[in-house]
Coordinates of C-alpha atoms in Angstrom, one line a residue:
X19 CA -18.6 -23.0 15.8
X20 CA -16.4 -26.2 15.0
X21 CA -17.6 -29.5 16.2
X22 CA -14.3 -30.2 18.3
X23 CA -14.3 -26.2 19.5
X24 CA -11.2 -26.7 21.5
X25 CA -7.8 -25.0 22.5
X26 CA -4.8 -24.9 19.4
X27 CA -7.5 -25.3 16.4
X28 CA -8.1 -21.3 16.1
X29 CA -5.6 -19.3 17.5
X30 CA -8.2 -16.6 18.3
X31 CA -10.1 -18.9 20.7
X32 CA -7.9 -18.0 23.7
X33 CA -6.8 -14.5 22.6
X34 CA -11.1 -13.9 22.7
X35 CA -11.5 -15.5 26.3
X36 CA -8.8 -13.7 27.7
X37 CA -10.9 -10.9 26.3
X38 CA -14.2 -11.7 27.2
X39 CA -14.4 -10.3 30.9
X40 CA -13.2 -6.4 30.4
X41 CA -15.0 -3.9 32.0
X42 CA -17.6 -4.2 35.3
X43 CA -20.7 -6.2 34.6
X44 CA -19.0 -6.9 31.2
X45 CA -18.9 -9.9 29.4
X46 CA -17.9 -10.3 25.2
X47 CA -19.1 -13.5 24.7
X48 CA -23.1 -12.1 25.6
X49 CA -22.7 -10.3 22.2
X50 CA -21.8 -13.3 20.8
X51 CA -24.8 -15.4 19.2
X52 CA -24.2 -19.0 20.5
X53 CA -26.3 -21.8 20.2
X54 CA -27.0 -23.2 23.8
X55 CA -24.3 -25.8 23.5
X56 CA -22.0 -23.6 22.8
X57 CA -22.3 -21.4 24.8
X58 CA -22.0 -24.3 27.9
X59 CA -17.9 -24.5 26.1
X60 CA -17.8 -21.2 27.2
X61 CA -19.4 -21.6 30.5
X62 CA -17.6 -24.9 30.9
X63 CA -14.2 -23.2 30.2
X64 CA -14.5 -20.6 32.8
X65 CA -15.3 -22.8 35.0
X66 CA -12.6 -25.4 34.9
X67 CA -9.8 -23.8 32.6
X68 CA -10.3 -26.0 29.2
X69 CA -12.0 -25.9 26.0
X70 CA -13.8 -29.3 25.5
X71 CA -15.3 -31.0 22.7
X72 CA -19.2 -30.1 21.6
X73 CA -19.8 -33.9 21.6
X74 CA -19.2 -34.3 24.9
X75 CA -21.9 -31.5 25.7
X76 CA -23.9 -33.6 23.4
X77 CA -23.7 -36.5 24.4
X78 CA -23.2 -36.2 28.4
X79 CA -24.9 -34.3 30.9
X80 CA -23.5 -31.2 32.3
X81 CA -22.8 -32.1 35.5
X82 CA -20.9 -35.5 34.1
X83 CA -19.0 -33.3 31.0
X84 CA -15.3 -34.7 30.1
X85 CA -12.4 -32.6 31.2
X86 CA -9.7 -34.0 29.7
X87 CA -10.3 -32.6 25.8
X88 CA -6.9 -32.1 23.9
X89 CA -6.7 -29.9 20.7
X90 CA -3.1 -31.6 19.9
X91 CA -4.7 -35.3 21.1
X92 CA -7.5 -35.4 18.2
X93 CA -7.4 -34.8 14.2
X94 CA -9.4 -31.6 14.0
X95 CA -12.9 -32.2 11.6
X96 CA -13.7 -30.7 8.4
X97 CA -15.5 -27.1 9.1
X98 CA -17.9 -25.7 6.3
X99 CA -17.6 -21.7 5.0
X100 CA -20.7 -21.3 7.5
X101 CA -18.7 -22.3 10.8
X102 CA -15.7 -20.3 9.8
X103 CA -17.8 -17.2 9.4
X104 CA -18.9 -17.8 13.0
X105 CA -15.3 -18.3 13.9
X106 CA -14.3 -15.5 12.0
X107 CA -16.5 -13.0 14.0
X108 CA -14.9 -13.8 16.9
X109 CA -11.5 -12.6 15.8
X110 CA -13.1 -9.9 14.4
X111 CA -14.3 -9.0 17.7
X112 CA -11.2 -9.9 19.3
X113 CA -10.9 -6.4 20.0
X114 CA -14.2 -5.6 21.0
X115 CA -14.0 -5.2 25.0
X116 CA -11.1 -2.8 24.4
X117 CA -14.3 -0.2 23.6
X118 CA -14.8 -0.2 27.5
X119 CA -11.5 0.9 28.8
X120 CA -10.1 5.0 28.3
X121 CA -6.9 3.5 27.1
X122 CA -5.4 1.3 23.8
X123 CA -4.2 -1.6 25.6
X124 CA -1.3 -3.8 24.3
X125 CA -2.1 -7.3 23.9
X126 CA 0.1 -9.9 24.0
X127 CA -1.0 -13.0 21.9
X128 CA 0.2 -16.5 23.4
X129 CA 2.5 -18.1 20.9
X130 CA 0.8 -21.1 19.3
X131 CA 2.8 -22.5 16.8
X132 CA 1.0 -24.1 13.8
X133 CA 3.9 -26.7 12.5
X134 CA 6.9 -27.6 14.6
X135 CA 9.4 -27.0 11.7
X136 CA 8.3 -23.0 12.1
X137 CA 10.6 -20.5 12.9
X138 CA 10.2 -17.7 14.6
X139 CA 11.1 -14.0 14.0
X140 CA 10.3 -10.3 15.0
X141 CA 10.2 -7.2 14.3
X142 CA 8.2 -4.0 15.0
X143 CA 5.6 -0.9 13.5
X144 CA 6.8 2.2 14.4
X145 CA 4.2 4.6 14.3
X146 CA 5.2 8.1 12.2
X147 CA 5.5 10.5 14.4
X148 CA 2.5 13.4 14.9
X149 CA 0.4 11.3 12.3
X150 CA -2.5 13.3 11.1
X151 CA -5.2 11.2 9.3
X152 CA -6.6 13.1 6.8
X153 CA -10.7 12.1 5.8
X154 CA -12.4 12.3 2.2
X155 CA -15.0 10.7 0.7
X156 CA -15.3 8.2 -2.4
X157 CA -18.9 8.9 -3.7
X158 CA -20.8 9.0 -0.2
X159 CA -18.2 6.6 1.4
X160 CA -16.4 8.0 4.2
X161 CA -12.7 7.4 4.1
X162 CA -9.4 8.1 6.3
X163 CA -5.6 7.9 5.4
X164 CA -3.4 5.4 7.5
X165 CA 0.5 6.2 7.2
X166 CA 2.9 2.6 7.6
X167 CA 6.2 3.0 8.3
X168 CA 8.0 -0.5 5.8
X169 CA 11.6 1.3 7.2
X170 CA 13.7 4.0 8.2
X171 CA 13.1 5.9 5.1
X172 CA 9.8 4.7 3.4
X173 CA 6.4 5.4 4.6
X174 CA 3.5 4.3 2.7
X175 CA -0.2 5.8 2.8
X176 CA -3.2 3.8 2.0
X177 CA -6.9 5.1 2.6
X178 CA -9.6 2.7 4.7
X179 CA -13.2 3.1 5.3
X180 CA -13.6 5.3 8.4
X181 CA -16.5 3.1 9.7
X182 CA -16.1 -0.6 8.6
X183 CA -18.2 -1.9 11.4
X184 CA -21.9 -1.5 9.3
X185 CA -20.8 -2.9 6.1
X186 CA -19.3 -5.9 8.3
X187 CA -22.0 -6.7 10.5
X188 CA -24.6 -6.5 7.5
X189 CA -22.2 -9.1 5.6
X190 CA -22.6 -11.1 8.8
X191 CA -26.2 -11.1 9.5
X192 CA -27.5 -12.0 5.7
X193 CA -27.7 -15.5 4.3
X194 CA -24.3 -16.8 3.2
X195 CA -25.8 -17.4 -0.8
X196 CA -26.4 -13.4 -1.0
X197 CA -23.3 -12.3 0.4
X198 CA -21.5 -11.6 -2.5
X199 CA -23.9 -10.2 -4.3
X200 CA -25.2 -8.4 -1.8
X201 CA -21.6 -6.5 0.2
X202 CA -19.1 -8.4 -1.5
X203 CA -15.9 -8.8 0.4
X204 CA -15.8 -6.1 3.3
X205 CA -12.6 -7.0 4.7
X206 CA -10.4 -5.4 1.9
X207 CA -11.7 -1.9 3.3
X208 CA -9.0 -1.7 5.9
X209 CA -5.5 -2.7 6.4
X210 CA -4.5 -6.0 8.2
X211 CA -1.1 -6.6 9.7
X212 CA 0.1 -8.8 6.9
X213 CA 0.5 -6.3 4.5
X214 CA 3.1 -4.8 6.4
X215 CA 5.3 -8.0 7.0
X216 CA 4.8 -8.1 2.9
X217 CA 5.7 -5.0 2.1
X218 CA 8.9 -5.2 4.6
X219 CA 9.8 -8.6 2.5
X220 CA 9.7 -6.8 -0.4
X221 CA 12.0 -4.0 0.9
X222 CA 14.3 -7.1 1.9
X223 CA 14.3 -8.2 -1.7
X224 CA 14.4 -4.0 -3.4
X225 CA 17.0 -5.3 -6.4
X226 CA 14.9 -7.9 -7.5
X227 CA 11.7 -6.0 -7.2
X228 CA 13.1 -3.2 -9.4
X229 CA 11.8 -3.1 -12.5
X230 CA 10.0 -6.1 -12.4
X231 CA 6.0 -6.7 -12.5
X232 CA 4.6 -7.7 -9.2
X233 CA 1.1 -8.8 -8.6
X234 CA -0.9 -8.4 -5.5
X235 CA -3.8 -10.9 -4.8
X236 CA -6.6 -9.9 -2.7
X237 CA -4.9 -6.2 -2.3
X238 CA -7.0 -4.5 -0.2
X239 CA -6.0 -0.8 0.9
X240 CA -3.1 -1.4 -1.5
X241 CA -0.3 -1.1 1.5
X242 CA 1.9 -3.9 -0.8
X243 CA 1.3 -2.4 -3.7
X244 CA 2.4 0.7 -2.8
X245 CA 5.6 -0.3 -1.1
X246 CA 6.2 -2.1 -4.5
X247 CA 5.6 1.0 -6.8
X248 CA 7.9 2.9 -4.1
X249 CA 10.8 0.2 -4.7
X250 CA 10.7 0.6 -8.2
X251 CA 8.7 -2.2 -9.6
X252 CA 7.9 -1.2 -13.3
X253 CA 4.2 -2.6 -13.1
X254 CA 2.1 -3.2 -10.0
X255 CA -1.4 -4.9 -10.5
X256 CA -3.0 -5.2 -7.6
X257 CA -5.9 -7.3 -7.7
X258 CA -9.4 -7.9 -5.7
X259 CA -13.0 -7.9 -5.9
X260 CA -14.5 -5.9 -4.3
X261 CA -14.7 -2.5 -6.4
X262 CA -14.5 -0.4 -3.2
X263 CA -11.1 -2.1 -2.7
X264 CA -9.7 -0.9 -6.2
X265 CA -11.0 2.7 -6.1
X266 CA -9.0 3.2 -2.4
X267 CA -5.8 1.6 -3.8
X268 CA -6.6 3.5 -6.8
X269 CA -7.3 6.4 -4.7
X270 CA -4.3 6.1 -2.4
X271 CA -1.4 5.7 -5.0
X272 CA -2.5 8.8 -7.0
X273 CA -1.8 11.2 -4.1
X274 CA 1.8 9.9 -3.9
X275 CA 3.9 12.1 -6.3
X276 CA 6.4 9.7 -6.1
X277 CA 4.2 6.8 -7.9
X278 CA 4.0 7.5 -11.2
X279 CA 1.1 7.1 -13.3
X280 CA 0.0 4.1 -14.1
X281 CA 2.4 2.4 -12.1
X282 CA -0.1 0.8 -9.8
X283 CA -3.3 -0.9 -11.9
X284 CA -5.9 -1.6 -9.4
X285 CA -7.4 -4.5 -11.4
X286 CA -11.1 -6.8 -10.8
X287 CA -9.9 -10.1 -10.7
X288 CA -11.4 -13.3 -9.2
X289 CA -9.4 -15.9 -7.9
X290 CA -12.2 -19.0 -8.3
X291 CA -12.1 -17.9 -12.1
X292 CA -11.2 -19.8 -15.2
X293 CA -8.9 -16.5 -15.7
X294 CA -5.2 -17.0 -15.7
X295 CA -3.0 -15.0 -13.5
X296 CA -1.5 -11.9 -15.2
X297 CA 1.8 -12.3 -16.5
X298 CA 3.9 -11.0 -13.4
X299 CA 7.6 -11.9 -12.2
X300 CA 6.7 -11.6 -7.8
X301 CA 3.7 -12.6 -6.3
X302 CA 2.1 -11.2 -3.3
X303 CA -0.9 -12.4 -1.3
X304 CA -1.0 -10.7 2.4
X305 CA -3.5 -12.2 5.2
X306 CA -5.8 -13.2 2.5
X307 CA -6.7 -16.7 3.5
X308 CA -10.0 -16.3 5.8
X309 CA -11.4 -20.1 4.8
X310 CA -10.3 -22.6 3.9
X311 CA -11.8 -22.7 0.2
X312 CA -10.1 -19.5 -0.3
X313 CA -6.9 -20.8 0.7
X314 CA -6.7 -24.0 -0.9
X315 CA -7.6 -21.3 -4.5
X316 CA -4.9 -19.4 -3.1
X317 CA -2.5 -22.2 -3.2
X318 CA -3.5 -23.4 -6.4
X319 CA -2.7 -19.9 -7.9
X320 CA 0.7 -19.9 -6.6
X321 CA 1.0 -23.1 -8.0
X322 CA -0.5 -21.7 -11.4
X323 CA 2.2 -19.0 -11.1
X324 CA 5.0 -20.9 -10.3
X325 CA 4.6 -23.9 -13.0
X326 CA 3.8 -21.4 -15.4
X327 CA 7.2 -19.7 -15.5
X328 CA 9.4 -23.0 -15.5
X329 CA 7.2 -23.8 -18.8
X330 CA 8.0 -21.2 -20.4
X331 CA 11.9 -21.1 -19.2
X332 CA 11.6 -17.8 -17.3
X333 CA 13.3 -17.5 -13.9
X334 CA 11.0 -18.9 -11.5
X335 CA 8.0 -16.6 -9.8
X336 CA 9.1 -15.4 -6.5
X337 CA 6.6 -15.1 -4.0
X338 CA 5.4 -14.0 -0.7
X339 CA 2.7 -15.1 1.6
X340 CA 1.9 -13.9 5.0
X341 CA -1.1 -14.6 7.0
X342 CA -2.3 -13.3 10.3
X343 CA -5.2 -15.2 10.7
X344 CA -4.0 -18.4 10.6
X345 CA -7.7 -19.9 10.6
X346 CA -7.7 -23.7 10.6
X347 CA -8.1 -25.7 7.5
X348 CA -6.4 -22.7 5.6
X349 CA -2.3 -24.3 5.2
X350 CA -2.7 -24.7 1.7
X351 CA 0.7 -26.6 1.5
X352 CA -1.1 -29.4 2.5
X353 CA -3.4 -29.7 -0.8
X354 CA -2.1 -32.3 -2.7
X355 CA -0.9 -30.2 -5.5
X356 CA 2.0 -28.3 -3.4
X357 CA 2.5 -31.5 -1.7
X358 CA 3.8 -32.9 -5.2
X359 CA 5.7 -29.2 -5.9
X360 CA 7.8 -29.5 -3.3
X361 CA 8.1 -33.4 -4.0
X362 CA 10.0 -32.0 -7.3
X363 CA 11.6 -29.2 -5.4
X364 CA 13.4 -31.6 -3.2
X365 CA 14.0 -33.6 -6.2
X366 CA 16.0 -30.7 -8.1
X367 CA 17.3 -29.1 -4.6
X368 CA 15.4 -26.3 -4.7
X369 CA 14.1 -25.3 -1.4
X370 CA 10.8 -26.0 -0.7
X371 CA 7.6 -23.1 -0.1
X372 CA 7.5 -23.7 3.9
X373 CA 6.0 -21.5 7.1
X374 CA 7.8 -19.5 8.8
X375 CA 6.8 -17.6 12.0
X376 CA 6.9 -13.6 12.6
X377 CA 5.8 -11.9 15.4
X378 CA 5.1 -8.3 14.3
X379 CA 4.8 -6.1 17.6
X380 CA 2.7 -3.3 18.0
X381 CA 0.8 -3.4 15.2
X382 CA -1.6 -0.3 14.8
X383 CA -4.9 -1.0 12.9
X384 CA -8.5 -0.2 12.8
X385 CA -11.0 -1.9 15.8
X386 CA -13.4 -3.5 12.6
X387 CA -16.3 -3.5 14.8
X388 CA -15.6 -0.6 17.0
X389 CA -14.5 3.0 16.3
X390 CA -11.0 3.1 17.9
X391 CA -7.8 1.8 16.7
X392 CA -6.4 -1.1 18.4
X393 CA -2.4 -1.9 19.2
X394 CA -1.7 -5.3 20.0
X395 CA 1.5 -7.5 18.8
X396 CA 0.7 -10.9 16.6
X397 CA 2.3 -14.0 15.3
X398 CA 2.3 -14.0 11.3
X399 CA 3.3 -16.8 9.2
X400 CA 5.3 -16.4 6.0
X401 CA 6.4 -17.9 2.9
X402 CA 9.1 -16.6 1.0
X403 CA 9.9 -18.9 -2.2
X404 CA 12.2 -18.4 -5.2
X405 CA 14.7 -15.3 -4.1
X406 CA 17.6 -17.3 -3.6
X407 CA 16.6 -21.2 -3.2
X408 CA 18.8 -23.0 -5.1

């Protein structure tokens, strides 16, 4: 876990305490490895009501531990791809102790706002009504349909592993080196809530995404990709790497008739390549920054994108970013590189790529770790850049 594990610097931190006692005799942070330190945060903030620093466990005793830590007081430290894994499982199993209760709960998430300039919106998923998810198999993977309402008229229906939970927990317990080689990327198996707020941007923006080429990174189930193809974008190439990811999107835009062939090109493509981006006109990446490495790539290929197409005098690359997550160390707009961008956006009076904060209620997705779908309403950040900023 972080060094300074304290309130603000992982918005999941809370949202998983409030969590952790649900159920008789129940508590989600036993089936959470901690190292002993760690897990005297935990015991520390039930006892007294704040998240303190792993330092002062460290370096105190117990009984004479500091209570006045402050997440807004210090400047957070660096965390490495092996402490945000750890933090990552916790959101993951944010949802975990709803297993124990007979109903879906509705969670409310506190509002934690990441930059002071963010604004806030919201808006809702409304369930289709008398939804039947329909189950089929890729090779001997078992899959299941999800059907997302984008608006009043435009449903889209994307297929995710039934059963996520084992390829996820095997990615967790193996050595970070084999990962890749070993499962690959397991979270592109099922659809996260940024895809949605994505795909309703695009809907905002229908006359612009007509006919034009629109490319997804880090696609997933293909949710955006779909609600391009459905707008009437001429090409869609929706991007990932993990080869499970492209066969669903694959999979899920051939049964809709009204997605012609070849529409939608579920393409292998690595973001920490030499590559360069395909040739495209919007680009979309929905909740794909999980660390910080990956975010900062992430940045630098919307910078790629959006460079690229004032070279070569072509109306600048629109895009849109949204990210549920919101791990810390992952605002790529702090890299130096889009610090300088918007420098020379300011300069020529463009606007400049900025957060913005959306709070998509009762979202609908799959429990990761456990079998049952989970509701729960959550704060998204957004960037939309280059549909009407000058």
């Amino acid at each position: 876990l972080h060094k300074q594990w304290e309130q603000g610097f992982c918005e999941s931190t809370e949202l998983q305490y409030a969590l952790s006692s649900h159920g008789e005799g129940f508590n989600a942070w036993d089936y959470v490895w901690l190292e002993e330190v760690e897990r005297q945060l935990v015991e520390y903030r039930k006892k007294n009501g704040k998240w303190i620093r792993k330092e002062d466990i460290i370096q105190d005793k117990p009984s004479k531990l500091k209570s006045n830590g402050s997440a807004r007081s210090r400047s957070p430290s660096p965390v490495n791809i092996v402490t945000l894994s750890l933090v990552s499982m916790i959101l993951l199993m944010n949802m975990f102790a709803s297993a124990f209760t007979s109903s879906r709960p509705t969670i409310k998430r506190k509002d934690t706002l990441l930059m002071p300039t963010i604004m806030k919106a919201s808006t809702e998923v409304v369930l289709p009504n008398n939804e039947e998810r329909q189950r089929a198999k890729l090779g001997h993977v078992p899959i299941i349909s999800r059907t997302i309402q984008i608006a009043n008229d435009m449903n889209v229906t994307v297929w995710e592993m039934e059963k996520p939970s084992e390829i996820i927990q095997e990615w967790w317990s193996i050595d970070e080196s084999e990962r890749t080689s070993r499962v690959g990327d397991p979270f592109g198996v099922i659809m996260w809530p940024g895809s949605i707020l994505a795909s309703r941007e695009l809907m905002k923006q229908q006359q612009s995404v007509s006919n034009a080429t629109v490319l997804v990174l880090g696609a997933g189930t293909g949710v955006e990709a779909q609600a391009a193809a459905l707008l009437g974008a001429k090409k869609v190439i929706a991007t990932d790497i993990n080869p499970l990811s492209l066969q669903l999107i694959e999979y899920g835009a051939a049964k809709i008739e009204t997605i012609g062939p070849g529409v939608v090109e579920a393409t292998y493509f690595d973001l920490f390549s030499s590559d360069p981006l395909p040739e495209c006109d919007i680009v979309v990446a929905a909740d794909t920054l999980y660390n910080a490495d990956l975010a900062k790539q992430v940045g630098h290929r919307l910078h790629e994108a959006i460079i690229r197409s004032f070279e070569d005098g072509h109306t600048p690359t629109k895009i849109i970013v949204t990210d549920s997550q919101k791990f810390h160390g992952t605002n790529f707009l702090e890299e130096q590189e889009m610090v300088e961008l918007n420098a020379i956006f300011q300069e020529g009076k463009w606007k400049p790529l900025q957060w913005e904060l959306e709070t998509l209620n009762n979202f609908c997705g799959s429990g990761v770790l456990i079998e049952d779908d989970q509701t729960y309403d959550v704060d998204v950040r957004v960037i939309r850049w280059g549909w009407d900023d000058k």
